[in-house]
């Protein structure tokens, strides 16, 4: 199906960028100040990020959540560029806030991923997307080195560009908020084409909806 191919390409690209920015922010946070305290704070930031993700999944439309969360992460990354190197706590706080926004957006992405594929393809598609995300994990350590070769703020620019690209890649995805999970490719095509036919007009749905006698 053409829509499945397009969705898979968008989600694979999104997973690579998401993982790249995630690990880049993690490396930036751990390298600030006391490494032990930094590591503890980086791990602790996962919890409010997941909680924010739960709220976003339940109450925000998918595109709205992506725009808000990725924009928040990019603003926090941009703010750290103008913070002096001596203010390690301010740098760490901006990196952790950016990571929280990214974690919340990732939670929305994982939920939407399951909403975009039919039942028989859902697990395979999610496994494929997770596999492609490892490309971002491979590239992340090299983006950190850009700050050594060029300027210290270059990795932050990579984060900002990555968040902007994540917004652009997320917008073409179908809106799935409060929509039923698709069971077949027929459901995917119908949702993509914006069909508003009633179930009574669909012979497949009508046949399944008949009560047992």
PDB file of C-alpha atoms in Angstrom:
ATOM      1  CA  UNK A   1       0.000   0.000   0.000  1.00  0.00           C
ATOM      2  CA  UNK A   2       1.288   3.437  -0.933  1.00  0.00           C
ATOM      3  CA  UNK A   3       0.097   5.093   2.286  1.00  0.00           C
ATOM      4  CA  UNK A   4       1.856   2.430   4.367  1.00  0.00           C
ATOM      5  CA  UNK A   5       5.107   3.053   2.492  1.00  0.00           C
ATOM      6  CA  UNK A   6       4.855   6.811   2.997  1.00  0.00           C
ATOM      7  CA  UNK A   7       4.014   6.377   6.682  1.00  0.00           C
ATOM      8  CA  UNK A   8       6.938   3.983   7.174  1.00  0.00           C
ATOM      9  CA  UNK A   9       9.384   6.404   5.527  1.00  0.00           C
ATOM     10  CA  UNK A  10       8.154   9.306   7.661  1.00  0.00           C
ATOM     11  CA  UNK A  11       8.261   7.321  10.901  1.00  0.00           C
ATOM     12  CA  UNK A  12      11.708   5.891  10.141  1.00  0.00           C
ATOM     13  CA  UNK A  13      13.100   9.359   9.451  1.00  0.00           C
ATOM     14  CA  UNK A  14      11.398  10.640  12.575  1.00  0.00           C
ATOM     15  CA  UNK A  15      12.846   7.859  14.723  1.00  0.00           C
ATOM     16  CA  UNK A  16      16.391   8.557  13.485  1.00  0.00           C
ATOM     17  CA  UNK A  17      16.102  12.282  14.260  1.00  0.00           C
ATOM     18  CA  UNK A  18      14.360  11.638  17.577  1.00  0.00           C
ATOM     19  CA  UNK A  19      17.084   9.267  18.777  1.00  0.00           C
ATOM     20  CA  UNK A  20      19.862  11.533  17.516  1.00  0.00           C
ATOM     21  CA  UNK A  21      18.590  14.545  19.456  1.00  0.00           C
ATOM     22  CA  UNK A  22      17.761  12.419  22.525  1.00  0.00           C
ATOM     23  CA  UNK A  23      21.274  11.025  22.915  1.00  0.00           C
ATOM     24  CA  UNK A  24      22.855  14.335  21.987  1.00  0.00           C
ATOM     25  CA  UNK A  25      20.954  15.997  24.835  1.00  0.00           C
ATOM     26  CA  UNK A  26      21.907  13.138  27.157  1.00  0.00           C
ATOM     27  CA  UNK A  27      25.608  13.520  26.383  1.00  0.00           C
ATOM     28  CA  UNK A  28      25.379  17.284  26.832  1.00  0.00           C
ATOM     29  CA  UNK A  29      23.746  16.896  30.243  1.00  0.00           C
ATOM     30  CA  UNK A  30      26.179  14.304  31.589  1.00  0.00           C
ATOM     31  CA  UNK A  31      29.210  16.368  30.640  1.00  0.00           C
ATOM     32  CA  UNK A  32      28.084  19.322  32.748  1.00  0.00           C
ATOM     33  CA  UNK A  33      29.377  19.808  36.299  1.00  0.00           C
ATOM     34  CA  UNK A  34      29.588  16.810  38.638  1.00  0.00           C
ATOM     35  CA  UNK A  35      29.287  13.675  36.425  1.00  0.00           C
ATOM     36  CA  UNK A  36      27.580  11.612  39.153  1.00  0.00           C
ATOM     37  CA  UNK A  37      24.991  14.271  39.916  1.00  0.00           C
ATOM     38  CA  UNK A  38      24.524  14.915  36.207  1.00  0.00           C
ATOM     39  CA  UNK A  39      23.852  11.248  35.523  1.00  0.00           C
ATOM     40  CA  UNK A  40      21.328  11.076  38.372  1.00  0.00           C
ATOM     41  CA  UNK A  41      19.488  14.157  37.093  1.00  0.00           C
ATOM     42  CA  UNK A  42      19.476  12.861  33.526  1.00  0.00           C
ATOM     43  CA  UNK A  43      17.883   9.616  34.731  1.00  0.00           C
ATOM     44  CA  UNK A  44      15.400  11.484  36.944  1.00  0.00           C
ATOM     45  CA  UNK A  45      14.323  13.682  34.016  1.00  0.00           C
ATOM     46  CA  UNK A  46      12.782  10.607  32.396  1.00  0.00           C
ATOM     47  CA  UNK A  47       9.928  10.532  34.925  1.00  0.00           C
ATOM     48  CA  UNK A  48       8.451  14.035  34.448  1.00  0.00           C
ATOM     49  CA  UNK A  49       9.049  13.628  30.712  1.00  0.00           C
ATOM     50  CA  UNK A  50       6.995  10.415  30.652  1.00  0.00           C
ATOM     51  CA  UNK A  51       4.289  12.031  32.771  1.00  0.00           C
ATOM     52  CA  UNK A  52       4.117  14.969  30.376  1.00  0.00           C
ATOM     53  CA  UNK A  53       3.910  12.454  27.542  1.00  0.00           C
ATOM     54  CA  UNK A  54       0.918  10.725  29.154  1.00  0.00           C
ATOM     55  CA  UNK A  55      -0.886  14.053  29.474  1.00  0.00           C
ATOM     56  CA  UNK A  56      -0.069  14.948  25.868  1.00  0.00           C
ATOM     57  CA  UNK A  57      -1.284  11.584  24.565  1.00  0.00           C
ATOM     58  CA  UNK A  58      -4.602  11.827  26.408  1.00  0.00           C
ATOM     59  CA  UNK A  59      -5.481  15.494  25.913  1.00  0.00           C
ATOM     60  CA  UNK A  60      -3.677  16.905  22.860  1.00  0.00           C
ATOM     61  CA  UNK A  61      -4.076  16.232  19.185  1.00  0.00           C
ATOM     62  CA  UNK A  62      -1.012  14.545  17.749  1.00  0.00           C
ATOM     63  CA  UNK A  63       0.150  17.439  15.558  1.00  0.00           C
ATOM     64  CA  UNK A  64      -0.471  19.956  18.347  1.00  0.00           C
ATOM     65  CA  UNK A  65       1.572  17.854  20.772  1.00  0.00           C
ATOM     66  CA  UNK A  66       4.463  17.520  18.328  1.00  0.00           C
ATOM     67  CA  UNK A  67       4.595  21.236  17.553  1.00  0.00           C
ATOM     68  CA  UNK A  68       4.390  22.241  21.224  1.00  0.00           C
ATOM     69  CA  UNK A  69       6.874  19.701  22.600  1.00  0.00           C
ATOM     70  CA  UNK A  70       9.498  19.919  19.858  1.00  0.00           C
ATOM     71  CA  UNK A  71       9.286  23.717  19.902  1.00  0.00           C
ATOM     72  CA  UNK A  72       9.775  23.679  23.675  1.00  0.00           C
ATOM     73  CA  UNK A  73      12.824  21.423  23.317  1.00  0.00           C
ATOM     74  CA  UNK A  74      14.350  23.609  20.603  1.00  0.00           C
ATOM     75  CA  UNK A  75      13.787  26.797  22.620  1.00  0.00           C
ATOM     76  CA  UNK A  76      15.504  25.261  25.656  1.00  0.00           C
ATOM     77  CA  UNK A  77      18.430  24.148  23.491  1.00  0.00           C
ATOM     78  CA  UNK A  78      18.679  27.598  21.927  1.00  0.00           C
ATOM     79  CA  UNK A  79      18.650  29.247  25.360  1.00  0.00           C
ATOM     80  CA  UNK A  80      21.676  27.200  26.439  1.00  0.00           C
ATOM     81  CA  UNK A  81      23.740  28.749  23.629  1.00  0.00           C
ATOM     82  CA  UNK A  82      23.573  32.140  25.340  1.00  0.00           C
ATOM     83  CA  UNK A  83      24.307  30.825  28.842  1.00  0.00           C
ATOM     84  CA  UNK A  84      27.959  31.309  29.891  1.00  0.00           C
ATOM     85  CA  UNK A  85      30.028  28.165  30.367  1.00  0.00           C
ATOM     86  CA  UNK A  86      30.571  29.011  34.050  1.00  0.00           C
ATOM     87  CA  UNK A  87      26.849  28.684  34.772  1.00  0.00           C
ATOM     88  CA  UNK A  88      26.867  24.887  34.714  1.00  0.00           C
ATOM     89  CA  UNK A  89      23.574  24.580  36.582  1.00  0.00           C
ATOM     90  CA  UNK A  90      21.770  26.791  34.060  1.00  0.00           C
ATOM     91  CA  UNK A  91      23.238  24.764  31.198  1.00  0.00           C
ATOM     92  CA  UNK A  92      22.193  21.519  32.840  1.00  0.00           C
ATOM     93  CA  UNK A  93      18.680  22.817  33.528  1.00  0.00           C
ATOM     94  CA  UNK A  94      18.175  23.882  29.917  1.00  0.00           C
ATOM     95  CA  UNK A  95      19.442  20.523  28.643  1.00  0.00           C
ATOM     96  CA  UNK A  96      17.184  18.592  31.033  1.00  0.00           C
ATOM     97  CA  UNK A  97      14.130  20.660  30.103  1.00  0.00           C
ATOM     98  CA  UNK A  98      14.842  20.079  26.426  1.00  0.00           C
ATOM     99  CA  UNK A  99      15.176  16.364  27.088  1.00  0.00           C
ATOM    100  CA  UNK A 100      11.879  16.296  28.986  1.00  0.00           C
ATOM    101  CA  UNK A 101      10.100  17.847  26.018  1.00  0.00           C
ATOM    102  CA  UNK A 102      11.717  15.363  23.662  1.00  0.00           C
ATOM    103  CA  UNK A 103      10.794  12.390  25.880  1.00  0.00           C
ATOM    104  CA  UNK A 104       7.175  13.534  25.992  1.00  0.00           C
ATOM    105  CA  UNK A 105       7.110  13.879  22.199  1.00  0.00           C
ATOM    106  CA  UNK A 106       8.594  10.397  21.902  1.00  0.00           C
ATOM    107  CA  UNK A 107       5.763   8.993  24.030  1.00  0.00           C
ATOM    108  CA  UNK A 108       3.262  10.565  21.645  1.00  0.00           C
ATOM    109  CA  UNK A 109       5.198   9.146  18.695  1.00  0.00           C
ATOM    110  CA  UNK A 110       5.169   5.603  20.084  1.00  0.00           C
ATOM    111  CA  UNK A 111       1.413   5.728  20.649  1.00  0.00           C
ATOM    112  CA  UNK A 112       0.731   7.182  17.215  1.00  0.00           C
ATOM    113  CA  UNK A 113       2.963   4.564  15.626  1.00  0.00           C
ATOM    114  CA  UNK A 114       0.590   1.856  16.828  1.00  0.00           C
ATOM    115  CA  UNK A 115      -2.370   3.892  15.571  1.00  0.00           C
ATOM    116  CA  UNK A 116      -1.059   4.152  12.010  1.00  0.00           C
ATOM    117  CA  UNK A 117      -0.688   0.452  11.185  1.00  0.00           C
ATOM    118  CA  UNK A 118      -3.224  -2.372  10.896  1.00  0.00           C
ATOM    119  CA  UNK A 119      -3.170  -5.172  13.423  1.00  0.00           C
ATOM    120  CA  UNK A 120      -1.144  -7.666  11.392  1.00  0.00           C
ATOM    121  CA  UNK A 121       1.593  -5.132  10.579  1.00  0.00           C
ATOM    122  CA  UNK A 122       1.717  -3.218  13.849  1.00  0.00           C
ATOM    123  CA  UNK A 123       4.432  -5.194  15.651  1.00  0.00           C
ATOM    124  CA  UNK A 124       6.578  -5.610  12.535  1.00  0.00           C
ATOM    125  CA  UNK A 125       6.353  -1.919  11.683  1.00  0.00           C
ATOM    126  CA  UNK A 126       7.245  -0.835  15.206  1.00  0.00           C
ATOM    127  CA  UNK A 127      10.218  -3.214  15.236  1.00  0.00           C
ATOM    128  CA  UNK A 128      11.432  -1.852  11.905  1.00  0.00           C
ATOM    129  CA  UNK A 129      11.120   1.739  13.119  1.00  0.00           C
ATOM    130  CA  UNK A 130      12.981   0.982  16.341  1.00  0.00           C
ATOM    131  CA  UNK A 131      15.741  -0.686  14.322  1.00  0.00           C
ATOM    132  CA  UNK A 132      16.178   2.342  12.064  1.00  0.00           C
ATOM    133  CA  UNK A 133      16.338   4.596  15.123  1.00  0.00           C
ATOM    134  CA  UNK A 134      19.712   3.023  15.970  1.00  0.00           C
ATOM    135  CA  UNK A 135      21.174   5.094  13.128  1.00  0.00           C
ATOM    136  CA  UNK A 136      20.526   8.171  15.245  1.00  0.00           C
ATOM    137  CA  UNK A 137      22.182   6.504  18.240  1.00  0.00           C
ATOM    138  CA  UNK A 138      25.262   5.800  16.104  1.00  0.00           C
ATOM    139  CA  UNK A 139      25.490   9.390  14.852  1.00  0.00           C
ATOM    140  CA  UNK A 140      24.911  11.082  18.230  1.00  0.00           C
ATOM    141  CA  UNK A 141      28.492  10.717  19.599  1.00  0.00           C
ATOM    142  CA  UNK A 142      29.869  12.328  16.446  1.00  0.00           C
ATOM    143  CA  UNK A 143      27.661  15.397  16.823  1.00  0.00           C
ATOM    144  CA  UNK A 144      29.192  15.921  20.265  1.00  0.00           C
ATOM    145  CA  UNK A 145      32.630  16.023  18.647  1.00  0.00           C
ATOM    146  CA  UNK A 146      31.486  18.858  16.386  1.00  0.00           C
ATOM    147  CA  UNK A 147      31.641  21.077  19.458  1.00  0.00           C
ATOM    148  CA  UNK A 148      35.339  20.236  19.822  1.00  0.00           C
ATOM    149  CA  UNK A 149      36.266  20.609  16.166  1.00  0.00           C
ATOM    150  CA  UNK A 150      34.265  23.779  15.471  1.00  0.00           C
ATOM    151  CA  UNK A 151      32.443  25.706  18.210  1.00  0.00           C
ATOM    152  CA  UNK A 152      30.926  24.574  21.537  1.00  0.00           C
ATOM    153  CA  UNK A 153      27.442  25.641  20.437  1.00  0.00           C
ATOM    154  CA  UNK A 154      27.387  23.519  17.264  1.00  0.00           C
ATOM    155  CA  UNK A 155      25.784  20.452  18.979  1.00  0.00           C
ATOM    156  CA  UNK A 156      22.994  22.719  20.225  1.00  0.00           C
ATOM    157  CA  UNK A 157      22.394  23.944  16.693  1.00  0.00           C
ATOM    158  CA  UNK A 158      22.129  20.296  15.647  1.00  0.00           C
ATOM    159  CA  UNK A 159      19.460  19.817  18.332  1.00  0.00           C
ATOM    160  CA  UNK A 160      17.516  22.861  17.140  1.00  0.00           C
ATOM    161  CA  UNK A 161      17.657  21.796  13.496  1.00  0.00           C
ATOM    162  CA  UNK A 162      16.720  18.251  14.513  1.00  0.00           C
ATOM    163  CA  UNK A 163      13.631  19.468  16.395  1.00  0.00           C
ATOM    164  CA  UNK A 164      12.610  21.648  13.445  1.00  0.00           C
ATOM    165  CA  UNK A 165      12.962  18.678  11.092  1.00  0.00           C
ATOM    166  CA  UNK A 166      10.963  16.516  13.510  1.00  0.00           C
ATOM    167  CA  UNK A 167       8.078  18.989  13.334  1.00  0.00           C
ATOM    168  CA  UNK A 168       8.191  19.016   9.533  1.00  0.00           C
ATOM    169  CA  UNK A 169       8.285  15.216   9.351  1.00  0.00           C
ATOM    170  CA  UNK A 170       5.442  14.852  11.871  1.00  0.00           C
ATOM    171  CA  UNK A 171       2.979  17.177  10.143  1.00  0.00           C
ATOM    172  CA  UNK A 172       2.252  14.932   7.103  1.00  0.00           C
ATOM    173  CA  UNK A 173       1.298  12.025   9.377  1.00  0.00           C
ATOM    174  CA  UNK A 174      -2.460  11.408   9.638  1.00  0.00           C
ATOM    175  CA  UNK A 175      -4.188  12.765  12.728  1.00  0.00           C
ATOM    176  CA  UNK A 176      -5.072   9.787  14.929  1.00  0.00           C
ATOM    177  CA  UNK A 177      -6.252  11.420  18.161  1.00  0.00           C
ATOM    178  CA  UNK A 178      -9.372   9.637  19.477  1.00  0.00           C
ATOM    179  CA  UNK A 179      -9.544   7.519  16.327  1.00  0.00           C
ATOM    180  CA  UNK A 180     -10.130   3.740  16.495  1.00  0.00           C
ATOM    181  CA  UNK A 181      -7.177   1.470  15.810  1.00  0.00           C
ATOM    182  CA  UNK A 182      -7.178   0.201  12.216  1.00  0.00           C
ATOM    183  CA  UNK A 183      -7.586  -3.536  11.773  1.00  0.00           C
ATOM    184  CA  UNK A 184      -7.001  -3.868   8.023  1.00  0.00           C
ATOM    185  CA  UNK A 185      -5.403  -2.049   5.112  1.00  0.00           C
ATOM    186  CA  UNK A 186      -8.926  -1.145   4.063  1.00  0.00           C
ATOM    187  CA  UNK A 187      -9.304   0.854   7.283  1.00  0.00           C
ATOM    188  CA  UNK A 188      -5.997   2.615   6.632  1.00  0.00           C
ATOM    189  CA  UNK A 189      -6.989   3.603   3.101  1.00  0.00           C
ATOM    190  CA  UNK A 190     -10.398   4.779   4.234  1.00  0.00           C
ATOM    191  CA  UNK A 191      -8.919   6.931   6.997  1.00  0.00           C
ATOM    192  CA  UNK A 192      -6.254   8.386   4.707  1.00  0.00           C
ATOM    193  CA  UNK A 193      -8.770   9.317   2.019  1.00  0.00           C
ATOM    194  CA  UNK A 194     -10.973  10.971   4.607  1.00  0.00           C
ATOM    195  CA  UNK A 195     -13.955   8.753   3.889  1.00  0.00           C
ATOM    196  CA  UNK A 196     -16.966   9.594   6.058  1.00  0.00           C
ATOM    197  CA  UNK A 197     -19.218   6.748   4.984  1.00  0.00           C
ATOM    198  CA  UNK A 198     -21.491   5.315   7.647  1.00  0.00           C
ATOM    199  CA  UNK A 199     -20.952   1.786   8.824  1.00  0.00           C
ATOM    200  CA  UNK A 200     -24.361   0.797   7.467  1.00  0.00           C
ATOM    201  CA  UNK A 201     -23.106   1.454   3.946  1.00  0.00           C
ATOM    202  CA  UNK A 202     -20.063  -0.754   4.388  1.00  0.00           C
ATOM    203  CA  UNK A 203     -20.995  -4.410   3.711  1.00  0.00           C
ATOM    204  CA  UNK A 204     -17.996  -5.748   5.648  1.00  0.00           C
ATOM    205  CA  UNK A 205     -18.801  -3.731   8.746  1.00  0.00           C
ATOM    206  CA  UNK A 206     -22.521  -4.418   8.424  1.00  0.00           C
ATOM    207  CA  UNK A 207     -21.940  -8.158   8.249  1.00  0.00           C
ATOM    208  CA  UNK A 208     -19.731  -8.107  11.329  1.00  0.00           C
ATOM    209  CA  UNK A 209     -22.191  -5.931  13.239  1.00  0.00           C
ATOM    210  CA  UNK A 210     -25.089  -8.385  12.917  1.00  0.00           C
ATOM    211  CA  UNK A 211     -26.030  -9.872  16.308  1.00  0.00           C
ATOM    212  CA  UNK A 212     -25.622 -13.580  16.832  1.00  0.00           C
ATOM    213  CA  UNK A 213     -28.836 -15.584  16.827  1.00  0.00           C
TER     214      UNK A 213
END
